[in-house]
PDB file of N, CA and C in Angstrom:
ATOM      1  N   MET U   7     113.503 -76.283  64.563  1.00  0.00           N
ATOM      2  CA  MET U   7     113.011 -75.005  65.006  1.00  0.00           C
ATOM      3  C   MET U   7     113.370 -74.828  66.477  1.00  0.00           C
ATOM      4  N   ALA U   8     113.916 -73.669  66.796  1.00  0.00           N
ATOM      5  CA  ALA U   8     114.302 -73.343  68.167  1.00  0.00           C
ATOM      6  C   ALA U   8     113.166 -72.589  68.853  1.00  0.00           C
ATOM      7  N   LYS U   9     113.140 -72.657  70.188  1.00  0.00           N
ATOM      8  CA  LYS U   9     112.143 -71.950  70.986  1.00  0.00           C
ATOM      9  C   LYS U   9     112.816 -70.792  71.706  1.00  0.00           C
ATOM     10  N   PHE U  10     112.228 -69.608  71.580  1.00  0.00           N
ATOM     11  CA  PHE U  10     112.757 -68.426  72.237  1.00  0.00           C
ATOM     12  C   PHE U  10     111.679 -67.801  73.104  1.00  0.00           C
ATOM     13  N   LEU U  11     112.099 -67.311  74.262  1.00  0.00           N
ATOM     14  CA  LEU U  11     111.217 -66.596  75.176  1.00  0.00           C
ATOM     15  C   LEU U  11     111.656 -65.136  75.179  1.00  0.00           C
ATOM     16  N   ILE U  12     110.718 -64.238  74.904  1.00  0.00           N
ATOM     17  CA  ILE U  12     111.008 -62.813  74.872  1.00  0.00           C
ATOM     18  C   ILE U  12     110.280 -62.157  76.039  1.00  0.00           C
ATOM     19  N   GLY U  13     111.038 -61.522  76.925  1.00  0.00           N
ATOM     20  CA  GLY U  13     110.469 -60.770  78.033  1.00  0.00           C
ATOM     21  C   GLY U  13     110.492 -59.293  77.682  1.00  0.00           C
ATOM     22  N   ILE U  14     109.344 -58.636  77.778  1.00  0.00           N
ATOM     23  CA  ILE U  14     109.250 -57.218  77.439  1.00  0.00           C
ATOM     24  C   ILE U  14     108.956 -56.441  78.720  1.00  0.00           C
ATOM     25  N   THR U  15     109.841 -55.510  79.052  1.00  0.00           N
ATOM     26  CA  THR U  15     109.671 -54.702  80.261  1.00  0.00           C
ATOM     27  C   THR U  15     109.085 -53.343  79.897  1.00  0.00           C
ATOM     28  N   GLY U  16     108.911 -52.500  80.892  1.00  0.00           N
ATOM     29  CA  GLY U  16     108.342 -51.176  80.681  1.00  0.00           C
ATOM     30  C   GLY U  16     109.343 -50.121  80.265  1.00  0.00           C
ATOM     31  N   ALA U  17     110.563 -50.524  79.966  1.00  0.00           N
ATOM     32  CA  ALA U  17     111.564 -49.551  79.528  1.00  0.00           C
ATOM     33  C   ALA U  17     111.217 -49.037  78.131  1.00  0.00           C
ATOM     34  N   SER U  18     111.650 -47.844  77.830  1.00  0.00           N
ATOM     35  CA  SER U  18     111.445 -47.289  76.501  1.00  0.00           C
ATOM     36  C   SER U  18     112.274 -48.080  75.490  1.00  0.00           C
ATOM     37  N   GLY U  19     111.748 -48.223  74.283  1.00  0.00           N
ATOM     38  CA  GLY U  19     112.460 -48.943  73.240  1.00  0.00           C
ATOM     39  C   GLY U  19     111.802 -50.265  72.886  1.00  0.00           C
ATOM     40  N   SER U  20     110.492 -50.367  73.101  1.00  0.00           N
ATOM     41  CA  SER U  20     109.790 -51.622  72.829  1.00  0.00           C
ATOM     42  C   SER U  20     109.850 -52.024  71.357  1.00  0.00           C
ATOM     43  N   ILE U  21     110.136 -51.089  70.479  1.00  0.00           N
ATOM     44  CA  ILE U  21     110.250 -51.413  69.058  1.00  0.00           C
ATOM     45  C   ILE U  21     111.344 -52.463  68.824  1.00  0.00           C
ATOM     46  N   TYR U  22     112.366 -52.470  69.673  1.00  0.00           N
ATOM     47  CA  TYR U  22     113.440 -53.464  69.528  1.00  0.00           C
ATOM     48  C   TYR U  22     112.922 -54.875  69.796  1.00  0.00           C
ATOM     49  N   ALA U  23     112.041 -55.017  70.770  1.00  0.00           N
ATOM     50  CA  ALA U  23     111.448 -56.326  71.051  1.00  0.00           C
ATOM     51  C   ALA U  23     110.641 -56.791  69.852  1.00  0.00           C
ATOM     52  N   HIS U  24     109.880 -55.906  69.283  1.00  0.00           N
ATOM     53  CA  HIS U  24     109.031 -56.274  68.170  1.00  0.00           C
ATOM     54  C   HIS U  24     109.832 -56.574  66.907  1.00  0.00           C
ATOM     55  N   ARG U  25     110.916 -55.870  66.724  1.00  0.00           N
ATOM     56  CA  ARG U  25     111.804 -56.188  65.591  1.00  0.00           C
ATOM     57  C   ARG U  25     112.438 -57.560  65.776  1.00  0.00           C
ATOM     58  N   LEU U  26     112.813 -57.883  67.014  1.00  0.00           N
ATOM     59  CA  LEU U  26     113.396 -59.199  67.297  1.00  0.00           C
ATOM     60  C   LEU U  26     112.378 -60.302  67.049  1.00  0.00           C
ATOM     61  N   ILE U  27     111.157 -60.108  67.533  1.00  0.00           N
ATOM     62  CA  ILE U  27     110.111 -61.113  67.308  1.00  0.00           C
ATOM     63  C   ILE U  27     109.890 -61.317  65.814  1.00  0.00           C
ATOM     64  N   LYS U  28     109.795 -60.235  65.076  1.00  0.00           N
ATOM     65  CA  LYS U  28     109.584 -60.322  63.626  1.00  0.00           C
ATOM     66  C   LYS U  28     110.731 -61.077  62.960  1.00  0.00           C
ATOM     67  N   HIS U  29     111.949 -60.777  63.346  1.00  0.00           N
ATOM     68  CA  HIS U  29     113.112 -61.442  62.757  1.00  0.00           C
ATOM     69  C   HIS U  29     113.112 -62.938  63.075  1.00  0.00           C
ATOM     70  N   LEU U  30     112.840 -63.288  64.329  1.00  0.00           N
ATOM     71  CA  LEU U  30     112.804 -64.701  64.706  1.00  0.00           C
ATOM     72  C   LEU U  30     111.719 -65.455  63.944  1.00  0.00           C
ATOM     73  N   LYS U  31     110.557 -64.830  63.754  1.00  0.00           N
ATOM     74  CA  LYS U  31     109.480 -65.470  63.003  1.00  0.00           C
ATOM     75  C   LYS U  31     109.856 -65.627  61.531  1.00  0.00           C
ATOM     76  N   GLU U  32     110.582 -64.659  60.970  1.00  0.00           N
ATOM     77  CA  GLU U  32     111.054 -64.788  59.585  1.00  0.00           C
ATOM     78  C   GLU U  32     112.019 -65.959  59.440  1.00  0.00           C
ATOM     79  N   LEU U  33     112.717 -66.286  60.535  1.00  0.00           N
ATOM     80  CA  LEU U  33     113.630 -67.438  60.547  1.00  0.00           C
ATOM     81  C   LEU U  33     112.910 -68.720  60.950  1.00  0.00           C
ATOM     82  N   HIS U  34     111.584 -68.656  61.062  1.00  0.00           N
ATOM     83  CA  HIS U  34     110.733 -69.805  61.394  1.00  0.00           C
ATOM     84  C   HIS U  34     111.036 -70.386  62.769  1.00  0.00           C
ATOM     85  N   GLN U  35     111.280 -69.510  63.729  1.00  0.00           N
ATOM     86  CA  GLN U  35     111.524 -69.932  65.101  1.00  0.00           C
ATOM     87  C   GLN U  35     110.228 -69.809  65.903  1.00  0.00           C
ATOM     88  N   GLU U  36     110.133 -70.591  66.973  1.00  0.00           N
ATOM     89  CA  GLU U  36     108.974 -70.506  67.864  1.00  0.00           C
ATOM     90  C   GLU U  36     109.240 -69.406  68.885  1.00  0.00           C
ATOM     91  N   VAL U  37     108.265 -68.524  69.067  1.00  0.00           N
ATOM     92  CA  VAL U  37     108.449 -67.361  69.943  1.00  0.00           C
ATOM     93  C   VAL U  37     107.323 -67.292  70.967  1.00  0.00           C
ATOM     94  N   ALA U  38     107.707 -67.242  72.232  1.00  0.00           N
ATOM     95  CA  ALA U  38     106.763 -67.006  73.326  1.00  0.00           C
ATOM     96  C   ALA U  38     107.108 -65.655  73.931  1.00  0.00           C
ATOM     97  N   VAL U  39     106.091 -64.928  74.362  1.00  0.00           N
ATOM     98  CA  VAL U  39     106.282 -63.580  74.893  1.00  0.00           C
ATOM     99  C   VAL U  39     105.619 -63.473  76.255  1.00  0.00           C
ATOM    100  N   VAL U  40     106.298 -62.790  77.166  1.00  0.00           N
ATOM    101  CA  VAL U  40     105.704 -62.377  78.434  1.00  0.00           C
ATOM    102  C   VAL U  40     106.040 -60.899  78.596  1.00  0.00           C
ATOM    103  N   CYS U  41     105.035 -60.123  78.975  1.00  0.00           N
ATOM    104  CA  CYS U  41     105.199 -58.664  79.015  1.00  0.00           C
ATOM    105  C   CYS U  41     104.647 -58.126  80.323  1.00  0.00           C
ATOM    106  N   THR U  42     105.368 -57.196  80.922  1.00  0.00           N
ATOM    107  CA  THR U  42     104.879 -56.561  82.139  1.00  0.00           C
ATOM    108  C   THR U  42     103.699 -55.651  81.804  1.00  0.00           C
ATOM    109  N   GLU U  43     102.941 -55.285  82.837  1.00  0.00           N
ATOM    110  CA  GLU U  43     101.807 -54.382  82.631  1.00  0.00           C
ATOM    111  C   GLU U  43     102.286 -53.042  82.076  1.00  0.00           C
ATOM    112  N   THR U  44     103.360 -52.527  82.638  1.00  0.00           N
ATOM    113  CA  THR U  44     103.913 -51.265  82.150  1.00  0.00           C
ATOM    114  C   THR U  44     104.455 -51.437  80.741  1.00  0.00           C
ATOM    115  N   GLY U  45     105.006 -52.598  80.453  1.00  0.00           N
ATOM    116  CA  GLY U  45     105.500 -52.884  79.112  1.00  0.00           C
ATOM    117  C   GLY U  45     104.408 -52.770  78.071  1.00  0.00           C
ATOM    118  N   ARG U  46     103.223 -53.283  78.384  1.00  0.00           N
ATOM    119  CA  ARG U  46     102.089 -53.176  77.453  1.00  0.00           C
ATOM    120  C   ARG U  46     101.711 -51.717  77.213  1.00  0.00           C
ATOM    121  N   LYS U  47     101.732 -50.922  78.273  1.00  0.00           N
ATOM    122  CA  LYS U  47     101.389 -49.501  78.140  1.00  0.00           C
ATOM    123  C   LYS U  47     102.427 -48.779  77.285  1.00  0.00           C
ATOM    124  N   VAL U  48     103.700 -49.082  77.506  1.00  0.00           N
ATOM    125  CA  VAL U  48     104.764 -48.445  76.722  1.00  0.00           C
ATOM    126  C   VAL U  48     104.662 -48.877  75.261  1.00  0.00           C
ATOM    127  N   CYS U  49     104.378 -50.161  75.021  1.00  0.00           N
ATOM    128  CA  CYS U  49     104.217 -50.642  73.641  1.00  0.00           C
ATOM    129  C   CYS U  49     103.104 -49.881  72.933  1.00  0.00           C
ATOM    130  N   ALA U  50     101.989 -49.677  73.633  1.00  0.00           N
ATOM    131  CA  ALA U  50     100.874 -48.936  73.043  1.00  0.00           C
ATOM    132  C   ALA U  50     101.270 -47.490  72.778  1.00  0.00           C
ATOM    133  N   TYR U  51     101.954 -46.878  73.739  1.00  0.00           N
ATOM    134  CA  TYR U  51     102.373 -45.482  73.596  1.00  0.00           C
ATOM    135  C   TYR U  51     103.364 -45.317  72.446  1.00  0.00           C
ATOM    136  N   GLU U  52     104.288 -46.277  72.320  1.00  0.00           N
ATOM    137  CA  GLU U  52     105.308 -46.200  71.270  1.00  0.00           C
ATOM    138  C   GLU U  52     104.835 -46.801  69.947  1.00  0.00           C
ATOM    139  N   LYS U  53     103.575 -47.203  69.915  1.00  0.00           N
ATOM    140  CA  LYS U  53     102.974 -47.773  68.703  1.00  0.00           C
ATOM    141  C   LYS U  53     103.741 -48.999  68.208  1.00  0.00           C
ATOM    142  N   ALA U  54     104.131 -49.865  69.143  1.00  0.00           N
ATOM    143  CA  ALA U  54     104.930 -51.042  68.796  1.00  0.00           C
ATOM    144  C   ALA U  54     104.225 -52.323  69.221  1.00  0.00           C
ATOM    145  N   GLU U  55     102.908 -52.378  69.103  1.00  0.00           N
ATOM    146  CA  GLU U  55     102.141 -53.529  69.562  1.00  0.00           C
ATOM    147  C   GLU U  55     102.088 -54.669  68.550  1.00  0.00           C
ATOM    148  N   PHE U  56     102.506 -54.456  67.332  1.00  0.00           N
ATOM    149  CA  PHE U  56     102.344 -55.454  66.290  1.00  0.00           C
ATOM    150  C   PHE U  56     103.079 -56.761  66.573  1.00  0.00           C
ATOM    151  N   GLY U  57     104.140 -56.727  67.345  1.00  0.00           N
ATOM    152  CA  GLY U  57     104.908 -57.933  67.633  1.00  0.00           C
ATOM    153  C   GLY U  57     104.119 -58.992  68.363  1.00  0.00           C
ATOM    154  N   PHE U  58     103.138 -58.579  69.179  1.00  0.00           N
ATOM    155  CA  PHE U  58     102.331 -59.548  69.911  1.00  0.00           C
ATOM    156  C   PHE U  58     101.572 -60.466  68.965  1.00  0.00           C
ATOM    157  N   ALA U  59     101.105 -59.923  67.868  1.00  0.00           N
ATOM    158  CA  ALA U  59     100.347 -60.717  66.903  1.00  0.00           C
ATOM    159  C   ALA U  59     101.220 -61.767  66.228  1.00  0.00           C
ATOM    160  N   LEU U  60     102.514 -61.546  66.187  1.00  0.00           N
ATOM    161  CA  LEU U  60     103.427 -62.494  65.541  1.00  0.00           C
ATOM    162  C   LEU U  60     103.834 -63.640  66.448  1.00  0.00           C
ATOM    163  N   ALA U  61     103.724 -63.448  67.761  1.00  0.00           N
ATOM    164  CA  ALA U  61     104.182 -64.454  68.716  1.00  0.00           C
ATOM    165  C   ALA U  61     103.310 -65.710  68.647  1.00  0.00           C
ATOM    166  N   ASP U  62     103.937 -66.861  68.877  1.00  0.00           N
ATOM    167  CA  ASP U  62     103.190 -68.115  68.911  1.00  0.00           C
ATOM    168  C   ASP U  62     102.368 -68.230  70.199  1.00  0.00           C
ATOM    169  N   THR U  63     102.943 -67.748  71.292  1.00  0.00           N
ATOM    170  CA  THR U  63     102.293 -67.826  72.597  1.00  0.00           C
ATOM    171  C   THR U  63     102.558 -66.536  73.354  1.00  0.00           C
ATOM    172  N   ILE U  64     101.528 -66.043  74.046  1.00  0.00           N
ATOM    173  CA  ILE U  64     101.679 -64.874  74.911  1.00  0.00           C
ATOM    174  C   ILE U  64     101.249 -65.291  76.305  1.00  0.00           C
ATOM    175  N   TYR U  65     102.155 -65.158  77.263  1.00  0.00           N
ATOM    176  CA  TYR U  65     101.857 -65.528  78.639  1.00  0.00           C
ATOM    177  C   TYR U  65     101.553 -64.281  79.456  1.00  0.00           C
ATOM    178  N   ALA U  66     100.615 -64.423  80.374  1.00  0.00           N
ATOM    179  CA  ALA U  66     100.279 -63.324  81.276  1.00  0.00           C
ATOM    180  C   ALA U  66     101.425 -63.122  82.264  1.00  0.00           C
ATOM    181  N   ASN U  67     101.692 -61.891  82.580  1.00  0.00           N
ATOM    182  CA  ASN U  67     102.792 -61.530  83.462  1.00  0.00           C
ATOM    183  C   ASN U  67     102.684 -62.180  84.842  1.00  0.00           C
ATOM    184  N   HIS U  68     101.485 -62.305  85.366  1.00  0.00           N
ATOM    185  CA  HIS U  68     101.294 -62.805  86.727  1.00  0.00           C
ATOM    186  C   HIS U  68     100.815 -64.259  86.779  1.00  0.00           C
ATOM    187  N   ASP U  69     100.885 -64.979  85.666  1.00  0.00           N
ATOM    188  CA  ASP U  69     100.406 -66.367  85.618  1.00  0.00           C
ATOM    189  C   ASP U  69     101.463 -67.308  86.192  1.00  0.00           C
ATOM    190  N   LEU U  70     101.311 -67.641  87.460  1.00  0.00           N
ATOM    191  CA  LEU U  70     102.286 -68.518  88.118  1.00  0.00           C
ATOM    192  C   LEU U  70     102.195 -69.960  87.641  1.00  0.00           C
ATOM    193  N   PHE U  71     101.141 -70.291  86.891  1.00  0.00           N
ATOM    194  CA  PHE U  71     100.976 -71.654  86.394  1.00  0.00           C
ATOM    195  C   PHE U  71     101.313 -71.773  84.907  1.00  0.00           C
ATOM    196  N   ALA U  72     101.810 -70.712  84.318  1.00  0.00           N
ATOM    197  CA  ALA U  72     102.242 -70.760  82.919  1.00  0.00           C
ATOM    198  C   ALA U  72     103.447 -71.697  82.814  1.00  0.00           C
ATOM    199  N   PRO U  73     103.583 -72.411  81.721  1.00  0.00           N
ATOM    200  CA  PRO U  73     104.721 -73.335  81.567  1.00  0.00           C
ATOM    201  C   PRO U  73     106.082 -72.661  81.777  1.00  0.00           C
ATOM    202  N   ILE U  74     106.198 -71.388  81.424  1.00  0.00           N
ATOM    203  CA  ILE U  74     107.489 -70.706  81.574  1.00  0.00           C
ATOM    204  C   ILE U  74     107.846 -70.471  83.032  1.00  0.00           C
ATOM    205  N   SER U  75     106.873 -70.643  83.943  1.00  0.00           N
ATOM    206  CA  SER U  75     107.136 -70.460  85.373  1.00  0.00           C
ATOM    207  C   SER U  75     107.876 -71.646  85.978  1.00  0.00           C
ATOM    208  N   SER U  76     107.920 -72.739  85.266  1.00  0.00           N
ATOM    209  CA  SER U  76     108.546 -73.960  85.771  1.00  0.00           C
ATOM    210  C   SER U  76     110.016 -74.038  85.377  1.00  0.00           C
ATOM    211  N   GLY U  77     110.805 -74.545  86.266  1.00  0.00           N
ATOM    212  CA  GLY U  77     112.225 -74.747  85.958  1.00  0.00           C
ATOM    213  C   GLY U  77     112.453 -75.821  84.915  1.00  0.00           C
ATOM    214  N   SER U  78     111.424 -76.626  84.647  1.00  0.00           N
ATOM    215  CA  SER U  78     111.563 -77.681  83.643  1.00  0.00           C
ATOM    216  C   SER U  78     111.180 -77.210  82.235  1.00  0.00           C
ATOM    217  N   TYR U  79     110.730 -75.956  82.103  1.00  0.00           N
ATOM    218  CA  TYR U  79     110.388 -75.423  80.783  1.00  0.00           C
ATOM    219  C   TYR U  79     111.672 -75.288  79.972  1.00  0.00           C
ATOM    220  N   ARG U  80     111.680 -75.856  78.808  1.00  0.00           N
ATOM    221  CA  ARG U  80     112.876 -75.842  77.960  1.00  0.00           C
ATOM    222  C   ARG U  80     112.720 -74.857  76.813  1.00  0.00           C
ATOM    223  N   PHE U  81     113.737 -74.030  76.646  1.00  0.00           N
ATOM    224  CA  PHE U  81     113.785 -73.108  75.523  1.00  0.00           C
ATOM    225  C   PHE U  81     115.246 -72.962  75.121  1.00  0.00           C
ATOM    226  N   ASP U  82     115.479 -72.476  73.925  1.00  0.00           N
ATOM    227  CA  ASP U  82     116.833 -72.348  73.400  1.00  0.00           C
ATOM    228  C   ASP U  82     117.464 -71.003  73.692  1.00  0.00           C
ATOM    229  N   GLY U  83     116.649 -70.022  74.006  1.00  0.00           N
ATOM    230  CA  GLY U  83     117.187 -68.706  74.328  1.00  0.00           C
ATOM    231  C   GLY U  83     116.132 -67.812  74.914  1.00  0.00           C
ATOM    232  N   MET U  84     116.580 -66.862  75.723  1.00  0.00           N
ATOM    233  CA  MET U  84     115.675 -65.869  76.303  1.00  0.00           C
ATOM    234  C   MET U  84     116.311 -64.501  76.184  1.00  0.00           C
ATOM    235  N   VAL U  85     115.486 -63.530  75.842  1.00  0.00           N
ATOM    236  CA  VAL U  85     115.945 -62.154  75.731  1.00  0.00           C
ATOM    237  C   VAL U  85     114.974 -61.281  76.505  1.00  0.00           C
ATOM    238  N   VAL U  86     115.491 -60.394  77.330  1.00  0.00           N
ATOM    239  CA  VAL U  86     114.669 -59.381  77.986  1.00  0.00           C
ATOM    240  C   VAL U  86     114.985 -58.080  77.267  1.00  0.00           C
ATOM    241  N   ILE U  87     113.978 -57.597  76.530  1.00  0.00           N
ATOM    242  CA  ILE U  87     114.199 -56.452  75.662  1.00  0.00           C
ATOM    243  C   ILE U  87     112.921 -55.641  75.543  1.00  0.00           C
ATOM    244  N   PRO U  88     112.912 -54.370  75.769  1.00  0.00           N
ATOM    245  CA  PRO U  88     114.013 -53.569  76.282  1.00  0.00           C
ATOM    246  C   PRO U  88     114.224 -53.887  77.763  1.00  0.00           C
ATOM    247  N   CYS U  89     115.378 -53.544  78.249  1.00  0.00           N
ATOM    248  CA  CYS U  89     115.713 -53.845  79.642  1.00  0.00           C
ATOM    249  C   CYS U  89     116.457 -52.656  80.245  1.00  0.00           C
ATOM    250  N   SER U  90     115.840 -52.071  81.256  1.00  0.00           N
ATOM    251  CA  SER U  90     116.493 -50.950  81.928  1.00  0.00           C
ATOM    252  C   SER U  90     117.609 -51.496  82.825  1.00  0.00           C
ATOM    253  N   MET U  91     118.468 -50.649  83.269  1.00  0.00           N
ATOM    254  CA  MET U  91     119.543 -51.080  84.168  1.00  0.00           C
ATOM    255  C   MET U  91     118.957 -51.575  85.493  1.00  0.00           C
ATOM    256  N   GLY U  92     117.846 -50.990  85.921  1.00  0.00           N
ATOM    257  CA  GLY U  92     117.189 -51.439  87.147  1.00  0.00           C
ATOM    258  C   GLY U  92     116.672 -52.865  87.010  1.00  0.00           C
ATOM    259  N   SER U  93     116.034 -53.169  85.862  1.00  0.00           N
ATOM    260  CA  SER U  93     115.556 -54.536  85.614  1.00  0.00           C
ATOM    261  C   SER U  93     116.716 -55.504  85.506  1.00  0.00           C
ATOM    262  N   LEU U  94     117.769 -55.096  84.822  1.00  0.00           N
ATOM    263  CA  LEU U  94     118.952 -55.946  84.683  1.00  0.00           C
ATOM    264  C   LEU U  94     119.550 -56.269  86.042  1.00  0.00           C
ATOM    265  N   ALA U  95     119.611 -55.297  86.928  1.00  0.00           N
ATOM    266  CA  ALA U  95     120.162 -55.516  88.271  1.00  0.00           C
ATOM    267  C   ALA U  95     119.293 -56.500  89.040  1.00  0.00           C
ATOM    268  N   LYS U  96     117.973 -56.439  88.886  1.00  0.00           N
ATOM    269  CA  LYS U  96     117.072 -57.363  89.572  1.00  0.00           C
ATOM    270  C   LYS U  96     117.189 -58.775  89.042  1.00  0.00           C
ATOM    271  N   ILE U  97     117.427 -58.906  87.748  1.00  0.00           N
ATOM    272  CA  ILE U  97     117.570 -60.239  87.128  1.00  0.00           C
ATOM    273  C   ILE U  97     118.840 -60.880  87.626  1.00  0.00           C
TER     274      ILE U  97
END
């Protein structure tokens, strides 16, 4: 089983993140999610909150002590979805 980290931003299109989470879970992969505050609001507005329930772990956006904050955290892949061009430029 592979470990994937899904970052959800406040860009429109949160349904894509939730479809990805659902697909990864159908493939029996481990999924961790971190979502911005605006991302949560957009997910609620777009009615795409169901993906959170499928995730194995949900990390708080501002939790500096979360395992994903460490450079030693190991995962097999990370996706930032949806991702605006502004967020992509910052990454």
